[in-house]
Short mmCIF file of C-alpha atoms in Angstrom, two decimals:
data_model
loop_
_atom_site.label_atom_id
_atom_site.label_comp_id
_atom_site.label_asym_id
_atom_site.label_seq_id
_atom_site.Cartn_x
_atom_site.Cartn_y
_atom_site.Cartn_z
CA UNK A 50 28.86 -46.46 -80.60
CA UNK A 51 26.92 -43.72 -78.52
CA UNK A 52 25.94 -40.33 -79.96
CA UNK A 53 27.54 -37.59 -78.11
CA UNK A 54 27.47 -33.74 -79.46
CA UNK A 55 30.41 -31.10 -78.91
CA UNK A 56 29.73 -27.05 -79.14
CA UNK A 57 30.62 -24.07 -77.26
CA UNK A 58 28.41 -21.49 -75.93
CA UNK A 59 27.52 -18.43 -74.57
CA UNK A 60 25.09 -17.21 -72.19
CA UNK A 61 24.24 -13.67 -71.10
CA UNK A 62 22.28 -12.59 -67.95
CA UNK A 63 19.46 -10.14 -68.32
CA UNK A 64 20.56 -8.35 -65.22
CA UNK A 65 24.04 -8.06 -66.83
CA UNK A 66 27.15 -10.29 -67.05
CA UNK A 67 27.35 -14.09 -68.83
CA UNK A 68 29.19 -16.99 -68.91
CA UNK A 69 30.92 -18.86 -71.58
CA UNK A 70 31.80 -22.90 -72.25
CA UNK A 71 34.17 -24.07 -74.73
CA UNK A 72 34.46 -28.28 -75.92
CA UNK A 73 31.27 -28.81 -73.90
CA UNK A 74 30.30 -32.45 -74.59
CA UNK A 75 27.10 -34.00 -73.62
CA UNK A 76 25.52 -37.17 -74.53
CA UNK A 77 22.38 -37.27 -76.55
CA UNK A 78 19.74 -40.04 -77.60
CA UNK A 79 19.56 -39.31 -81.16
CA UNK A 80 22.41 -38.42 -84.05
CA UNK A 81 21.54 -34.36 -84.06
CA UNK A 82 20.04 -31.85 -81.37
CA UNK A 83 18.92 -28.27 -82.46
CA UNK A 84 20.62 -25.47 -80.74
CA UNK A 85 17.62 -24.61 -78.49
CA UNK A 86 17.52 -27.81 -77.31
CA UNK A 87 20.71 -27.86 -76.10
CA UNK A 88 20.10 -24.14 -74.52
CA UNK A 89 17.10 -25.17 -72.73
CA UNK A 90 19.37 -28.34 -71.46
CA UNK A 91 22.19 -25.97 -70.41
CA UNK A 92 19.80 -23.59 -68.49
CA UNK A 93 18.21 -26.73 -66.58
CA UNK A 94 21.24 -28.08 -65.89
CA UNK A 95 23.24 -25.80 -64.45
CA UNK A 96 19.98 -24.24 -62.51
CA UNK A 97 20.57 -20.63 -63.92
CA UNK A 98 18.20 -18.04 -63.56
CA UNK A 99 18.01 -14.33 -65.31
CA UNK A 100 18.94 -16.02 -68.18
CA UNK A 101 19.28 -13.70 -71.51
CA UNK A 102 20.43 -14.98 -75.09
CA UNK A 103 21.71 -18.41 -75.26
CA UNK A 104 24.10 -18.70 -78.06
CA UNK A 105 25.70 -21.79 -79.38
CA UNK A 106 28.91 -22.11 -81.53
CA UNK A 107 30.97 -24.38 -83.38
CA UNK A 108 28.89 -27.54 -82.75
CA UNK A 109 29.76 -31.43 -84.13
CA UNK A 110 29.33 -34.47 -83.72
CA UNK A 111 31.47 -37.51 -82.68
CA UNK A 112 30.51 -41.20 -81.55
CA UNK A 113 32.04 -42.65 -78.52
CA UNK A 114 30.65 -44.61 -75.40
CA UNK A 115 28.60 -42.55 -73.08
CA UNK A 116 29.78 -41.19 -70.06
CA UNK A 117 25.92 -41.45 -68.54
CA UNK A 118 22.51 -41.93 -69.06
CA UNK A 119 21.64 -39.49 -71.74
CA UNK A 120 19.16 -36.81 -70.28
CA UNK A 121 15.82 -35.69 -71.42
CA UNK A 122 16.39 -32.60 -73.23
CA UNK A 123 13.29 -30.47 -73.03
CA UNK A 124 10.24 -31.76 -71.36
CA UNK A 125 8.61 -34.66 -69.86
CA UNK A 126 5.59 -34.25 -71.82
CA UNK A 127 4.52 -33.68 -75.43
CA UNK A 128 1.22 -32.78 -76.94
CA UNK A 129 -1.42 -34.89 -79.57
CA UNK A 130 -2.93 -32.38 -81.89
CA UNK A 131 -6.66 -34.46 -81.47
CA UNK A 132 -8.11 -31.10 -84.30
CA UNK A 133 -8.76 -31.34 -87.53
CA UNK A 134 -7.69 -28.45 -90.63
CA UNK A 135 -10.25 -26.25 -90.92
CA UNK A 136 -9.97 -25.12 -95.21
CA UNK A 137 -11.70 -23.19 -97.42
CA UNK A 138 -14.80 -24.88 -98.61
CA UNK A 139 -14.58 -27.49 -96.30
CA UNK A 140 -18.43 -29.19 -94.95
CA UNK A 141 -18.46 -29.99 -91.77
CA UNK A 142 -22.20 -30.82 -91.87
CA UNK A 143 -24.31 -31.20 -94.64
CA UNK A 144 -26.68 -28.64 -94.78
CA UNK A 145 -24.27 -26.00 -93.32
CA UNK A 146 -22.49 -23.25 -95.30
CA UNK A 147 -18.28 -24.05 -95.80
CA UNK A 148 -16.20 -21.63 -94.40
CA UNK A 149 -14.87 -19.00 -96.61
CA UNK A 150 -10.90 -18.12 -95.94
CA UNK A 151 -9.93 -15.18 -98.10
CA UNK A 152 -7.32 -12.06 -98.14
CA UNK A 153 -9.44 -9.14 -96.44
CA UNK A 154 -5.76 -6.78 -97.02
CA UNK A 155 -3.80 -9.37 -99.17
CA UNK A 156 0.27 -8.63 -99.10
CA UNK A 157 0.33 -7.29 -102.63
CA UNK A 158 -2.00 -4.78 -101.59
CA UNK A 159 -0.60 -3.88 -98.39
CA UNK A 160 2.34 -2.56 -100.52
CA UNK A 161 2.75 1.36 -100.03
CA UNK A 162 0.88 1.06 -96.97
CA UNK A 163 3.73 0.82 -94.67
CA UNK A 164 7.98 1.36 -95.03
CA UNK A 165 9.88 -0.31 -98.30
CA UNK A 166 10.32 -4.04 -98.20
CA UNK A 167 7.37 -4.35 -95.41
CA UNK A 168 4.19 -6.50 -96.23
CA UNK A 169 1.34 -8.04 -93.92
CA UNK A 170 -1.55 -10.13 -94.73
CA UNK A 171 -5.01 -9.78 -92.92
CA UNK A 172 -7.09 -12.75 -93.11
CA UNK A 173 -10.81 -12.75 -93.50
CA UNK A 174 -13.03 -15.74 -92.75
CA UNK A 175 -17.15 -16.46 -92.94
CA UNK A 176 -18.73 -19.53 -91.31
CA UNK A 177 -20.98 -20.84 -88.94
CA UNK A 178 -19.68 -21.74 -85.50
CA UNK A 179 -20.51 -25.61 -86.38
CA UNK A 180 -16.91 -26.06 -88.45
CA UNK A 181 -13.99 -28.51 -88.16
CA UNK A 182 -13.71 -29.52 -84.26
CA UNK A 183 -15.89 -27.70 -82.32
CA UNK A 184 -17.08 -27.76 -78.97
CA UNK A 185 -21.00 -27.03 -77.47
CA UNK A 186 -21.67 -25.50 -74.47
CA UNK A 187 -25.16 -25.40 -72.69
CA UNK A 188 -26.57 -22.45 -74.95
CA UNK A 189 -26.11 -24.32 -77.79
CA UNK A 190 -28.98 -26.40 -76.83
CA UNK A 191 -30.59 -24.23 -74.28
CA UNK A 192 -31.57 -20.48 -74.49
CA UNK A 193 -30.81 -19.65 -70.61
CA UNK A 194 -27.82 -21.88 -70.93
CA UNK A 195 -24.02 -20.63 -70.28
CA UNK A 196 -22.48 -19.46 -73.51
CA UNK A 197 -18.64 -19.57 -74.61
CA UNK A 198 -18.06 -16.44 -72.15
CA UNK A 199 -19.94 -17.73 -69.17
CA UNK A 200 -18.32 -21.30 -69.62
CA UNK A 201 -14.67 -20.68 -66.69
CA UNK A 202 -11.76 -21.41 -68.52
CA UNK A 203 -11.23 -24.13 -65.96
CA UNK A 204 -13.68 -26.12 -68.17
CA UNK A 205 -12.02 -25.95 -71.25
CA UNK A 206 -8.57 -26.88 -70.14
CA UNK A 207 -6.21 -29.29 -68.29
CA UNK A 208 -9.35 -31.79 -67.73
CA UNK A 209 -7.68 -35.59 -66.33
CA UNK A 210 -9.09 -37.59 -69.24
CA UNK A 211 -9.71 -41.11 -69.79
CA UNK A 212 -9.78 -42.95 -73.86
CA UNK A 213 -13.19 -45.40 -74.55
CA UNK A 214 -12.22 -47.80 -76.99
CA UNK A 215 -15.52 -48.01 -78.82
CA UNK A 216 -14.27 -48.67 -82.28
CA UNK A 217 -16.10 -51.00 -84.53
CA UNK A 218 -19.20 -50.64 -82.47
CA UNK A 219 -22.55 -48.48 -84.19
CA UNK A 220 -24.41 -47.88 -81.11
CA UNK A 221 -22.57 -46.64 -78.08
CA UNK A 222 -24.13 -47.99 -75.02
CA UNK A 223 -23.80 -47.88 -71.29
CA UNK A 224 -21.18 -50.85 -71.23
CA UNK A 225 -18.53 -49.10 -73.22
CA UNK A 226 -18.64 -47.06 -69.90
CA UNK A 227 -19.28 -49.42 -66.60
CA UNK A 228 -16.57 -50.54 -64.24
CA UNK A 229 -14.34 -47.53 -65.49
CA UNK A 230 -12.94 -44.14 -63.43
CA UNK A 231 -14.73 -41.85 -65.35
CA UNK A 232 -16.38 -39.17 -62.29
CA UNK A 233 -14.93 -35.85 -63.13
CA UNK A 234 -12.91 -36.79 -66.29
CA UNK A 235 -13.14 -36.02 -69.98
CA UNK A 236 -14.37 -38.80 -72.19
CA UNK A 237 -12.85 -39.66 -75.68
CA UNK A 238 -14.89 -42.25 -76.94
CA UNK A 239 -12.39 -43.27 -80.13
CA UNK A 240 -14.45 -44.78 -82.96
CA UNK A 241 -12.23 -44.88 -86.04
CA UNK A 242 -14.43 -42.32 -87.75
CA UNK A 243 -11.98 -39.95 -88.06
CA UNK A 244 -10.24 -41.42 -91.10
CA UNK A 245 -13.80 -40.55 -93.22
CA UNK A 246 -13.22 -37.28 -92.50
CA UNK A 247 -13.91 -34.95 -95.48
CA UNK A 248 -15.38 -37.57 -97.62
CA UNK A 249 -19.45 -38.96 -98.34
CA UNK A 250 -18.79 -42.16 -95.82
CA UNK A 251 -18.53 -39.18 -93.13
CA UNK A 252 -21.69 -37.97 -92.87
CA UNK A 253 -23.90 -40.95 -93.28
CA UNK A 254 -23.87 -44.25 -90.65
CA UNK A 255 -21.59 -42.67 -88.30
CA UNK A 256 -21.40 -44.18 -84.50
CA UNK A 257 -23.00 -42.31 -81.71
CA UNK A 258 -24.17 -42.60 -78.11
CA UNK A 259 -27.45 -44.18 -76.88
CA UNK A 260 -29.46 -42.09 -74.85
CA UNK A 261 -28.59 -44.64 -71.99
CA UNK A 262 -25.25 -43.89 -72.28
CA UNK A 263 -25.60 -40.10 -71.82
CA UNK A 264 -27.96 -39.97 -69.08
CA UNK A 265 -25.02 -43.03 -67.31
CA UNK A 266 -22.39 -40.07 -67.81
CA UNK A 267 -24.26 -37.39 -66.74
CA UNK A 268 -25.28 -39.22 -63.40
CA UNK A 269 -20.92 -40.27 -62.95
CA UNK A 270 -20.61 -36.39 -63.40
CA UNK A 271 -18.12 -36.70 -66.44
CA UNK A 272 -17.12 -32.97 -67.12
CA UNK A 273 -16.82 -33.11 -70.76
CA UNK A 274 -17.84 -36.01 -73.88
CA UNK A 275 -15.45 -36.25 -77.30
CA UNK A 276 -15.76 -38.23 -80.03
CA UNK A 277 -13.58 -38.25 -82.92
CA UNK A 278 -17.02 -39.36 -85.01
CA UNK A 279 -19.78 -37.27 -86.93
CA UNK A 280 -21.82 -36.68 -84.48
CA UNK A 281 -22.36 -37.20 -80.45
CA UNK A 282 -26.07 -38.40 -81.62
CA UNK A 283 -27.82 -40.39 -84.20
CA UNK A 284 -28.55 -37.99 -86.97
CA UNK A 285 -30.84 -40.39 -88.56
CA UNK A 286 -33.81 -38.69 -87.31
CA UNK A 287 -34.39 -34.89 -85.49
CA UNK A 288 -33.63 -36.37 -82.43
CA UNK A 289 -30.62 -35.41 -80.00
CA UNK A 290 -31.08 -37.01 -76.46
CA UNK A 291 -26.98 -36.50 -75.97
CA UNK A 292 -27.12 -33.65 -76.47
CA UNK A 293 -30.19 -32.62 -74.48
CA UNK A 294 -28.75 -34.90 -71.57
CA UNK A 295 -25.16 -33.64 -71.41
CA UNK A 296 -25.42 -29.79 -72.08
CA UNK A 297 -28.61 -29.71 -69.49
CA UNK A 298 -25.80 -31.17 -67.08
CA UNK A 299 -23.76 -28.60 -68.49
CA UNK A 300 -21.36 -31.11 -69.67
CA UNK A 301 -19.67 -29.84 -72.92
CA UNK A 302 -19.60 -31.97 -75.84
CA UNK A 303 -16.63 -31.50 -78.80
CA UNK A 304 -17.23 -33.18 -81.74
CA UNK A 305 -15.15 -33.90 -84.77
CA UNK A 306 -12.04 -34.91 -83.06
CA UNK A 307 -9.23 -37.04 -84.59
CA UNK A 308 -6.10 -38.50 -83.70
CA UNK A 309 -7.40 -40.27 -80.74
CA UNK A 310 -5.88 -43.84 -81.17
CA UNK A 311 -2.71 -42.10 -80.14
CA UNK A 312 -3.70 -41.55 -76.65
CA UNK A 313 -3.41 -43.74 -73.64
CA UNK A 314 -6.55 -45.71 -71.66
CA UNK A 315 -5.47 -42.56 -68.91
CA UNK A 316 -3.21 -40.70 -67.19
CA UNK A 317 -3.11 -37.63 -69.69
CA UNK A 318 -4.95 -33.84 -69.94
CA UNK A 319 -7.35 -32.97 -72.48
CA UNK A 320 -7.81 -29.04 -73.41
CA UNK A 321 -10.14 -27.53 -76.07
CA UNK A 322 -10.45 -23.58 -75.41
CA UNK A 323 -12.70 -21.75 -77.53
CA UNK A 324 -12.26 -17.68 -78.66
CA UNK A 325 -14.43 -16.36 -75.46
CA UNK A 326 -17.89 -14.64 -77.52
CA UNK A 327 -21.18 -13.59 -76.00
CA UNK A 328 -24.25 -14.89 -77.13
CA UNK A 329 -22.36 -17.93 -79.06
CA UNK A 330 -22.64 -21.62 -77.78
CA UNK A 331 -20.48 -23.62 -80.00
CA UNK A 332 -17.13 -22.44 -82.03
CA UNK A 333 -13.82 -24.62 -83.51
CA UNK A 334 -11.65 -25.29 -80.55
CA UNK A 335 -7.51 -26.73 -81.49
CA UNK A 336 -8.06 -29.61 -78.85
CA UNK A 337 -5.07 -31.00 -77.17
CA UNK A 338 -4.35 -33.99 -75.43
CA UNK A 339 -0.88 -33.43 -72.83
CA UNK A 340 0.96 -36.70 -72.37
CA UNK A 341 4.09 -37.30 -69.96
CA UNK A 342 6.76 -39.23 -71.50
CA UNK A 343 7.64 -42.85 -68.87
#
């Protein structure tokens, strides 16, 4: 048998006035739905607008056949967290300072501050800008380049993306990248590196792109380069052709991402906004990849 869910509810306007429904019944995919969901359902469904409070009462649950198709809920899209954790004493890169997370006004001591039975914590945190998943922009590499706050926001977020499937390989050549729509699109090369995150295999052997390979996605005008691996270079000597390549493009690069062998070949957005500080070229970002559900 079908799953079908029975409440009641109430909806007020914020311009005044509501409407009620009592032994609503409405077919749903799964054996429970949350109460917003069901709001948010209601709302679409009927096409209200001005919509206030959306209360729901006296839900159950029964099984019988459907009566149609049941509808998608909330969205047709959902989100891929591609960041990892930033911690305290966490190494990004060896050689680098871990951040330091710490109470600056802990909630024991913000007692007495404010009214009876109210506490707040302010956090306080120390690192360099190269922690977690970050993203560079052209001052990172050049002095003259565009920094965080000269970077539009248009470049951070909502890019049409495209997933390189470069796992297993060391050296990360031109042909990972030939014969594919990649002009004006954010690259994720995926490389399974991601699961040595926060340990010694991390740091040392990691996959990277040939210089080849940059200079091939700077000339298809590729707006921004991921990789879910240590670094977008070889770090086995001082140096960093990607890096000099992309960012003189001004092609941002974001590093340390994870999560990527949930994404599609296409067809989805990638976003990675950084805080927006002067005189700063590289920061954590919480990158994003937006997916629409078939």
């Amino acid at each position: 048998m079908d799953h079908r869910v029975v409440f009641d509810f109430d909806i007020a306007f914020t311009n005044g006035g509501g409407i009620q429904g009592q032994d609503f019944r409405l077919d749903i995919a799964d054996e429970t739905i949350s109460d917003a969901e069901l709001a948010d359902y209601i709302v679409k469904d009927l096409r209200l607008l001005m919509v206030g409070k959306v209360t729901i009462l006296d839900k159950f649950y029964i099984q019988e056949p459907h009566k149609r198709k049941p509808v998608n809920l909330i969205s047709t899209e959902h989100l891929v967290d591609l960041s990892h954790t930033i911690f305290d004493g966490l190494v990004t890169y060896k050689g680098l300072p871990a951040p330091v997370i710490c109470d600056f006004l802990s909630r024991k001591d913000s007692k007495g501050k404010y009214e009876e039975g109210t506490e707040f914590q302010i956090g306080k945190i120390e690192m360099v800008s190269n922690t977690g998943t970050y993203i560079d922009c052209p001052f990172h590499r050049y002095a003259h380049g565009k920094d965080l706050s000269e970077v539009e926001l248009e470049a951070f977020a909502n890019l049409d993306a495209v997933t390189i499937d470069a796992t297993g390989a060391f050296e990360i050549g031109i042909g990972f990248f030939q014969n594919l729509e990649i002009r004006n699109k954010a690259v994720m090369v995926h490389t399974g590196w991601s699961k040595h995150w926060n340990t010694e295999a991390y740091f040392e052997d990691h996959p990277f792109l040939t210089r080849e390979a940059a200079e091939y996605l700077r000339d298809c005008a590729v707006k921004l380069v991921g990789i879910d691996s240590h670094n977008v270079d070889d770090t086995r000597g001082n140096s960093r052709p990607v890096h000099t390549t992309l960012l003189g493009a001004e092609i941002l690069i974001v590093e340390h991402l994870c999560n990527l062998d949930k994404l599609p070949a296409s067809g989805y957005l990638f976003s990675a906004v950084p805080p927006k500080f002067k005189g700063v070229g590289t920061f954590p970002v919480r990158a994003f990849a937006t997916l629409t559900n078939p």
